[in-house]
Coordinates of C-alpha atoms and ligand atoms in Angstrom, one line a residue:
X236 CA 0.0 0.0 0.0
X237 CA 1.8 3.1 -1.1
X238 CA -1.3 5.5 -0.8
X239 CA 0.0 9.1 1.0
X240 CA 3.6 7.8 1.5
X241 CA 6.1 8.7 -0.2
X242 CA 6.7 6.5 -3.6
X243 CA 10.5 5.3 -4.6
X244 CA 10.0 4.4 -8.6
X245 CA 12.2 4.9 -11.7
X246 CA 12.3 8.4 -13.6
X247 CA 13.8 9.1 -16.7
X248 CA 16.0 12.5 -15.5
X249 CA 17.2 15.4 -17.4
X250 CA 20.6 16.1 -15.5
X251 CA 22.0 18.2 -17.8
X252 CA 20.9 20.4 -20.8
X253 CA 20.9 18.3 -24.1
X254 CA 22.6 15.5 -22.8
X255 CA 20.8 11.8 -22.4
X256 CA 18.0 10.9 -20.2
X257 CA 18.9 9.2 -16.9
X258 CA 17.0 6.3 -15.5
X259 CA 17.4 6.5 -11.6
X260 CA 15.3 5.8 -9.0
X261 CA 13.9 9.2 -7.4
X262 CA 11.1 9.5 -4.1
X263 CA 7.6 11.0 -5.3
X264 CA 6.4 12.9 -2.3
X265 CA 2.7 12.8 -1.5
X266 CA 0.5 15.2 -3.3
X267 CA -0.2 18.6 -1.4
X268 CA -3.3 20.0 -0.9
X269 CA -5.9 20.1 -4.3
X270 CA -3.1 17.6 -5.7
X271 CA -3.4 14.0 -7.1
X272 CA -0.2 11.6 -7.5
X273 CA -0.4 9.2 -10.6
X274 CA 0.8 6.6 -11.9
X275 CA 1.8 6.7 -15.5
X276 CA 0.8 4.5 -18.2
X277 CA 1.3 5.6 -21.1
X278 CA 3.8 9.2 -21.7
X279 CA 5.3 10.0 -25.2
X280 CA 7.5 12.8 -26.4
X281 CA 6.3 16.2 -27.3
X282 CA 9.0 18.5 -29.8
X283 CA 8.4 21.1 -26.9
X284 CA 10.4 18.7 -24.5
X285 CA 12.9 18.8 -26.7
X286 CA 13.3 22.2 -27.4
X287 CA 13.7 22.7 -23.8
X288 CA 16.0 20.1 -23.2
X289 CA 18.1 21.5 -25.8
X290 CA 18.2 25.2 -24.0
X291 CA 21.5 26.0 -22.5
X292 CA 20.3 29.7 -22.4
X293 CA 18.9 31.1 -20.1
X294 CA 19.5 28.3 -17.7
X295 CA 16.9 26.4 -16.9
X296 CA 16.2 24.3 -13.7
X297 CA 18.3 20.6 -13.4
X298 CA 18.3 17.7 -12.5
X299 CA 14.5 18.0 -14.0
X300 CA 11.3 14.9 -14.8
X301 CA 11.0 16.2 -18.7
X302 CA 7.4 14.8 -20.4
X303 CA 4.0 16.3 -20.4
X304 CA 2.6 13.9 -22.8
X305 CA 0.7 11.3 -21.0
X306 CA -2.4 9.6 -19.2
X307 CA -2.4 8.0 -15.8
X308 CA -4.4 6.4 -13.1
X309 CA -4.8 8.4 -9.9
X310 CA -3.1 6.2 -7.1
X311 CA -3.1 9.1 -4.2
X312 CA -5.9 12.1 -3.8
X313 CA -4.5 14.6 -1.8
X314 CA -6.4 17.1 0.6
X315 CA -9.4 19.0 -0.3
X316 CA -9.4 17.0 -4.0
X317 CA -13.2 16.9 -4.7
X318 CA -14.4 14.5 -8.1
X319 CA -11.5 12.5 -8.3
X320 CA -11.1 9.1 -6.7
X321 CA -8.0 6.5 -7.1
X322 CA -8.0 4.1 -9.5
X323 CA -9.3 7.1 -11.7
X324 CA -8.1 7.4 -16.0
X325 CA -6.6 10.9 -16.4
X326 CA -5.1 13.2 -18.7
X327 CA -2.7 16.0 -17.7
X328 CA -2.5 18.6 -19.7
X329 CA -0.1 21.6 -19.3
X330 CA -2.6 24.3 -19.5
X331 CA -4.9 24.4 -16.3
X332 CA -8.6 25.1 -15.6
X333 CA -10.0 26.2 -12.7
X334 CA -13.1 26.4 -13.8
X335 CA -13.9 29.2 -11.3
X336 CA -11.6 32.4 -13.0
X337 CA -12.7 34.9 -15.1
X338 CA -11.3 32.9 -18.4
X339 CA -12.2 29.8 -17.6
X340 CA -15.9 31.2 -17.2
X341 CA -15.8 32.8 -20.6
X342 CA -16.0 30.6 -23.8
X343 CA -13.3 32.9 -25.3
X344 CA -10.3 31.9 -23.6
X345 CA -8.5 28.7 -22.1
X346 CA -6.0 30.4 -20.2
X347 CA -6.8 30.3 -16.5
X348 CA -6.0 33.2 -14.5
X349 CA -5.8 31.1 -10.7
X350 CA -3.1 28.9 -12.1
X351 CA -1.5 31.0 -15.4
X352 CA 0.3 28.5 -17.8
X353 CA 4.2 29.2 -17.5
X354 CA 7.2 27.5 -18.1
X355 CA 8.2 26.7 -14.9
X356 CA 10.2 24.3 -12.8
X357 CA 7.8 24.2 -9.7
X358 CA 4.5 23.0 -9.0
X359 CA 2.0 25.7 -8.8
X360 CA 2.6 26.3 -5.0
X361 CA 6.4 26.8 -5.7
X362 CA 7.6 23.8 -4.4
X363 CA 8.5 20.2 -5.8
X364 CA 7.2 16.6 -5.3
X365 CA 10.5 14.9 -6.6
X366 CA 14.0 14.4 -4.5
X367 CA 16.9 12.2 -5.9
X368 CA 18.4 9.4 -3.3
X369 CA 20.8 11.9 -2.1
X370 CA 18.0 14.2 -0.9
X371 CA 18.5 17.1 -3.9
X372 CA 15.6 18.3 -5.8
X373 CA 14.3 17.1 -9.0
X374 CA 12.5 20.2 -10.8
X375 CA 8.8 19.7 -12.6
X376 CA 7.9 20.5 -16.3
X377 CA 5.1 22.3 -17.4
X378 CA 3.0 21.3 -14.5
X379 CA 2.9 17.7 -15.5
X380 CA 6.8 15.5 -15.5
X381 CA 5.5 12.4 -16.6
X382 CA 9.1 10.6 -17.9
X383 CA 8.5 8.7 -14.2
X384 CA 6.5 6.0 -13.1
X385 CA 4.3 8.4 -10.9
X386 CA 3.9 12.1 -10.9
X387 CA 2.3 14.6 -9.1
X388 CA -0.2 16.9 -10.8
X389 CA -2.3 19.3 -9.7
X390 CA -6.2 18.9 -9.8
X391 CA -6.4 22.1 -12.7
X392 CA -4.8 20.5 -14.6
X393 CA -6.2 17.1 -15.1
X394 CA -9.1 15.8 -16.9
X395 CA -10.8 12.2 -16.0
X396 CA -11.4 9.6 -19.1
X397 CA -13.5 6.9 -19.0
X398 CA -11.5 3.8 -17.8
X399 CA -12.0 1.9 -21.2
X400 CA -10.4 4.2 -23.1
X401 CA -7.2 2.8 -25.3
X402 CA -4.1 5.0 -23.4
X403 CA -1.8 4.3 -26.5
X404 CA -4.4 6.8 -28.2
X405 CA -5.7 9.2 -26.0
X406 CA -2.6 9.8 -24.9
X407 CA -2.4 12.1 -27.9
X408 CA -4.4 14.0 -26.5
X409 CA -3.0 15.8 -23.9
X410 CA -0.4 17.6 -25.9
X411 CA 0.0 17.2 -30.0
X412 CA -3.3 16.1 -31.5
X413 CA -5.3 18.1 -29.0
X414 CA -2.9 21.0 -30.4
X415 CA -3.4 20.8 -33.3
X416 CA -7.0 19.7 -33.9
X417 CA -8.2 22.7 -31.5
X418 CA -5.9 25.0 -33.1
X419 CA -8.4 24.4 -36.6
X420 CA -11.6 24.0 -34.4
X421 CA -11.2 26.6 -31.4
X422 CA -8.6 29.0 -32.2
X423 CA -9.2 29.1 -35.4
X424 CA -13.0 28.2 -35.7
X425 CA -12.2 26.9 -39.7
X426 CA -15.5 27.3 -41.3
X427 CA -16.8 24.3 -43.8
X428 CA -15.3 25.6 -47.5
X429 CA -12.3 27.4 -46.3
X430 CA -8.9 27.2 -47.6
X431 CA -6.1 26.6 -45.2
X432 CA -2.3 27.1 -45.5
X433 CA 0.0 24.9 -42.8
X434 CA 3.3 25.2 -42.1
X435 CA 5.1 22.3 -40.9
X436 CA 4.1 18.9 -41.5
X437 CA 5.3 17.4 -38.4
X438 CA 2.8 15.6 -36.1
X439 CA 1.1 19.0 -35.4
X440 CA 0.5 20.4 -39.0
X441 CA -1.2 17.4 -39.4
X442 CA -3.1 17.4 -36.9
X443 CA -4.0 20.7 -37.6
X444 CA -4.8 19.3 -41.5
X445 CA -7.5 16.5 -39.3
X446 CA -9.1 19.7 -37.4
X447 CA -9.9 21.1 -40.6
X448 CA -10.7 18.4 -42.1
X449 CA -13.4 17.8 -39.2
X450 CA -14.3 21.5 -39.9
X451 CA -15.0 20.9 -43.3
X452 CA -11.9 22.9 -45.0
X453 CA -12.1 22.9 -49.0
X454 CA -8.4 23.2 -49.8
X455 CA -5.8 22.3 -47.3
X456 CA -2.6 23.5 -48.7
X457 CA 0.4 21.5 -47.0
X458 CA 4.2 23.6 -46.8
X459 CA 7.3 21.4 -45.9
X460 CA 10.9 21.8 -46.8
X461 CA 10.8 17.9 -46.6
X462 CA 8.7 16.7 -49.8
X463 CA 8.8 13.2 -48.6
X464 CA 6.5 14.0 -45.9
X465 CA 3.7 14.7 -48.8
X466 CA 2.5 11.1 -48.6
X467 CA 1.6 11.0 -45.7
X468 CA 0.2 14.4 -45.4
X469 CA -2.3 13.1 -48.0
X470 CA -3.9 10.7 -45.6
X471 CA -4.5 13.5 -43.2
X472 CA -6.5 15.4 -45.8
X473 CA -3.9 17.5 -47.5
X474 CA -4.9 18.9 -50.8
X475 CA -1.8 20.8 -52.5
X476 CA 1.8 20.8 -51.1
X477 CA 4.8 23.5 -51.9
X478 CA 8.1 22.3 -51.1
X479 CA 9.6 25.1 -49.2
X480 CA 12.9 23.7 -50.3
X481 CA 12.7 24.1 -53.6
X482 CA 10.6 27.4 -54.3
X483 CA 13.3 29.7 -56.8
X484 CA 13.1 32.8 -56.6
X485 CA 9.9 33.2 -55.0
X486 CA 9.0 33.3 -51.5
X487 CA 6.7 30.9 -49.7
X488 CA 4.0 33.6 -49.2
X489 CA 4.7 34.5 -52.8
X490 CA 3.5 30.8 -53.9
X491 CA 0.2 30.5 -52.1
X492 CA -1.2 33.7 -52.4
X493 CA -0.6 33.0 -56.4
X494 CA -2.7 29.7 -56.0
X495 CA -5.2 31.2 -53.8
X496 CA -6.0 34.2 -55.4
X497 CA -5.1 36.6 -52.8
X498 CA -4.4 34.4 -49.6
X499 CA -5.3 31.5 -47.2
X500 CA -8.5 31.9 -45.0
X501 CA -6.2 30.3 -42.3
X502 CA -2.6 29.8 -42.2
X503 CA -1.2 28.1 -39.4
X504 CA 3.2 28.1 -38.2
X505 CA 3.2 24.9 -37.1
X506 CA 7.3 25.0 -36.8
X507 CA 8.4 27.2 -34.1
X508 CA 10.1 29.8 -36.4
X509 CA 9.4 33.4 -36.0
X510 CA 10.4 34.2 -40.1
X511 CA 7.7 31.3 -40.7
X512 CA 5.1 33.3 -38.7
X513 CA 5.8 36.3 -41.0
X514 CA 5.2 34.5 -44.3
X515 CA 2.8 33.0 -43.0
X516 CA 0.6 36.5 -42.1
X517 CA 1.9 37.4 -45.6
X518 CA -0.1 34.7 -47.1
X519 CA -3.3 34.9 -45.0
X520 CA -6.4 36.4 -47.2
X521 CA -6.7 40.2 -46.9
X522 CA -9.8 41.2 -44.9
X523 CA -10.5 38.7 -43.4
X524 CA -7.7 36.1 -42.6
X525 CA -6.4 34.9 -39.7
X526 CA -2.7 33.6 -39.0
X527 CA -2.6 31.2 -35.9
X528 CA 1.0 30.9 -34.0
X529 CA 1.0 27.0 -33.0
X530 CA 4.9 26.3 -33.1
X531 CA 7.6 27.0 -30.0
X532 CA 10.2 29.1 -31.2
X533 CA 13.0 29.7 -28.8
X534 CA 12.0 32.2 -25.5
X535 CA 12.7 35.6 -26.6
X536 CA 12.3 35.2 -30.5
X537 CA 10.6 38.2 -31.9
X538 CA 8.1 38.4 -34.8
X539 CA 8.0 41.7 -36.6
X540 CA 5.6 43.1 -39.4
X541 CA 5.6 46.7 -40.9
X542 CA 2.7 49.2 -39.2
X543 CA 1.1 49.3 -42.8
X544 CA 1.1 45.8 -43.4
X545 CA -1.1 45.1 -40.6
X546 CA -3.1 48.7 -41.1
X547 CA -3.7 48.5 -44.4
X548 CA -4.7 44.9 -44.4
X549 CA -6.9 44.0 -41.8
X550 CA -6.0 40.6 -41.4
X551 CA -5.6 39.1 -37.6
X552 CA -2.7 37.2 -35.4
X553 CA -3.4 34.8 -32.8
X554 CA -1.5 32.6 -30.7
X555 CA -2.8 28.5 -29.5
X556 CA -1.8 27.2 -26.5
X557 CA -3.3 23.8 -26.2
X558 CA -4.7 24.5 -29.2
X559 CA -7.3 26.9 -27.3
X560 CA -9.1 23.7 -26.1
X561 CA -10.3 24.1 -22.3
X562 CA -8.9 20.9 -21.1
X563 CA -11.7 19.4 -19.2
X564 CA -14.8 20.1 -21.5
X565 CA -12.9 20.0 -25.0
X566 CA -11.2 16.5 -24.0
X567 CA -14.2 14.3 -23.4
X568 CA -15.3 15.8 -26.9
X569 CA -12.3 14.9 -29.0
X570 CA -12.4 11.4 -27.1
X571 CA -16.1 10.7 -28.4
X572 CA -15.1 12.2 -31.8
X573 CA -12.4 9.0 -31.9
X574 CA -15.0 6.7 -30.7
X575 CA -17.4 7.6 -33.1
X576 CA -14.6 6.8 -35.7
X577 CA -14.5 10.9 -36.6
X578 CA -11.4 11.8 -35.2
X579 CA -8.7 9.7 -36.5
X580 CA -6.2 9.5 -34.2
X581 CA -4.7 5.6 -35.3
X582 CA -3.9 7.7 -38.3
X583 CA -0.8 9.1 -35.8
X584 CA 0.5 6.0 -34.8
X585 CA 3.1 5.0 -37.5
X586 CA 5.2 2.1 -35.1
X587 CA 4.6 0.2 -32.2
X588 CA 7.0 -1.5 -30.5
X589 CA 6.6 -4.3 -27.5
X590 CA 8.2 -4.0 -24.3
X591 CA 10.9 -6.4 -25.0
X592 CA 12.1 -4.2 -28.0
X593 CA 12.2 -1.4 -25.8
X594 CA 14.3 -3.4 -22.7
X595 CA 11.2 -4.0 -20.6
X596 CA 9.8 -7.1 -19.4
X597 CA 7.4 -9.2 -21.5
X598 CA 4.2 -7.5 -22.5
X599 CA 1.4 -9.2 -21.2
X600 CA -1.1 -9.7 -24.5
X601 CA -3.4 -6.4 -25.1
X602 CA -3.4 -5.7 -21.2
X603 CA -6.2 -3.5 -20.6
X604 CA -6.2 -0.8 -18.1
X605 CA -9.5 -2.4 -16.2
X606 CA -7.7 -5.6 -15.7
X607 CA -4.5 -3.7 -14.8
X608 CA -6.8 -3.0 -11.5
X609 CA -8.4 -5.6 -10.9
X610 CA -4.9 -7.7 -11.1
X611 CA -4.4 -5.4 -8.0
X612 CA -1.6 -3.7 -9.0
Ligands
CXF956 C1 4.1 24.3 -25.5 C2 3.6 25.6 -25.8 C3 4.5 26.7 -25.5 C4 5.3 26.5 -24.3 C5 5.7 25.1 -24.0 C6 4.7 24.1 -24.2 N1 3.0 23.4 -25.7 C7 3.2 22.1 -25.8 O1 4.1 21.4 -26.0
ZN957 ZN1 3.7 19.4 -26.0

């Protein structure tokens, strides 16, 4: 019985800017008050991780639990914790909802005021739930640090799933395809007929290509300097590709406001570059069009556009986090959109591996997360 004690498991640690994961055994503390600890089931890695891993400057917080991509079962409710139970399926996302603030009230924002989303090394109450076996602290991630067995995250910022739920695939959904389907639904709001410009091809461009496809989008133009992610890119609904690599003398913006006739509806940078955000604005529709920021550039990056351009032209800029999705409303959507075989998130899932490939023990066949709990442990 490990309930409220402290938990001794295995985490994979960040010791050191851009240098390899460690597994070592670290102690999860108990969760505070309004806190649950989980154990992980299923965690995959988000390019945000990455990029942050890779920062040397400013310097960030180490030794540090990396990972924000995950679902879990609830194994300890801490004080005060009302509507969650152990044994419970959640999904920790980075973004929180208090449900009680002034944005999480209104249907025009998903970024809660009691807990505002930052980058930072703590918990919300500034302090954190991981030691090493010498006693020094580990530092959190975005709320979430879920490269460990079990985690602490704070109620805001989980969402419960019905235990039958297939982890391997919702666990999409509490970073990349919840990105990038809500940045085409919520931020955006695609309408049905609408042409849409994406930049990047990675796993959120296309997931941004299946939001608007679920809106309806017309034309879905796909923009890579990779061509040989085209193929794919087609099975997610993409329409017309321009190899970024391979453009002459033109510019990007230059191509696809020549085969749009003046501009994208939507264009979305779904690369993390700053210059990519500019061409994309320069190719969004006149008027009307509206260029979504999606991708992580590095902290401090600056965007620039000329006072006329944006005068003159009307058109709008608007950044995603979480794809604007409110985690605990928007979730349970998305997850009956994949039950009801809309939302195609096998479509994301291009290997899978067993244990044994990975190092681990056998894997017991297709073991379900109810008999997981009922095997008692
Ligand atoms: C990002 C968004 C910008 C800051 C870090 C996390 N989202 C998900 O990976
Ligand atoms: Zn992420």
């Amino acid at each position: 019985e490990t309930s409220g004690k402290p938990i001794r498991c295995r985490a994979a640690v960040a010791r050191k800017p851009g240098e390899p994961l460690v597994i070592e055994e670290v102690i999860v503390a108990p969760p505070k008050s309004g806190e649950v600890r989980i154990k992980i089931i299923c965690t995959s890695l988000c390019f945000s991780d990455v990029t942050f891993w890779k920062l040397k400057d400013p310097p960030a917080f180490y030794p540090r639990i990396l990972g924000h991509e995950s679902v879990g079962v609830v194994e300890t409710v801490g004080e005060g914790v009302d509507g969650f139970a152990e044994g419970d399926v959640v999904i920790p996302v980075f973004v929180s909802e208090c449900a009680e603030c002034a944005d999480c009230k209104s249907n025009k924002s998903n970024l809660c005021s009691t807990y505002p989303f930052k980058v930072s090394p703590w918990m919300h109450d500034g302090s954190s739930r991981f030691t090493d076996l010498n006693g020094e602290t580990i530092y959190h991630f975005l709320s979430v640090s879920s490269f460990t067995e079990y985690t602490v995250v704070h109620v805001a910022n989980i969402t419960r799933v019905d235990r039958t739920v297939p982890p391997d695939r919702v666990c999409l959904l509490s970073c990349g395809v919840s990105t990038g389907v809500g940045a085409a639904w919520r931020s955006a709001n695609v309408e049905a007929g609408s042409t849409v410009a994406i930049f990047g091809l990675g796993s959120i461009g296309l997931a941004v290509a299946e939001g608007s496809r679920l809106c309806g989008a017309r034309r879905i133009i796909g923009i890579d300097v990779n061509p040989d992610k085209f193929e794919i890119a087609k099975s997610f609904g993409v329409t017309d590709f321009v190899d970024s690599s391979n453009v002459g003398d033109k510019s990007v913006s230059q191509i696809i406001n020549e085969m749009t006739g003046g501009g994208a509806d939507y264009c979305f940078e779904c690369v993390g570059k700053a210059f990519l955000v500019e061409e994309a604005f320069a190719c969004c529709r006149k008027g009307w069009g509206k260029t979504i920021v999606v991708g992580v550039d590095k902290p401090g990056a600056r965007i620039s556009f000329s006072s006329s351009e944006v005068l003159h032209l009307g058109k709008t800029i608007q950044g995603s986090l979480f794809g604007g999705l409110k985690p605990k409303s928007d979730i349970p959507i998305l997850i009956k959109r994949y039950i009801d075989k809309e939302l195609e998130l096998d479509k994301f899932v291009t290997h899978e591996s067993s244990d044994e490939e990975q190092g681990g023990e056998k894997k017991k066949k297709k073991k379900g997360l109810k008999k997981e709990k009922s095997s008692g442990e």
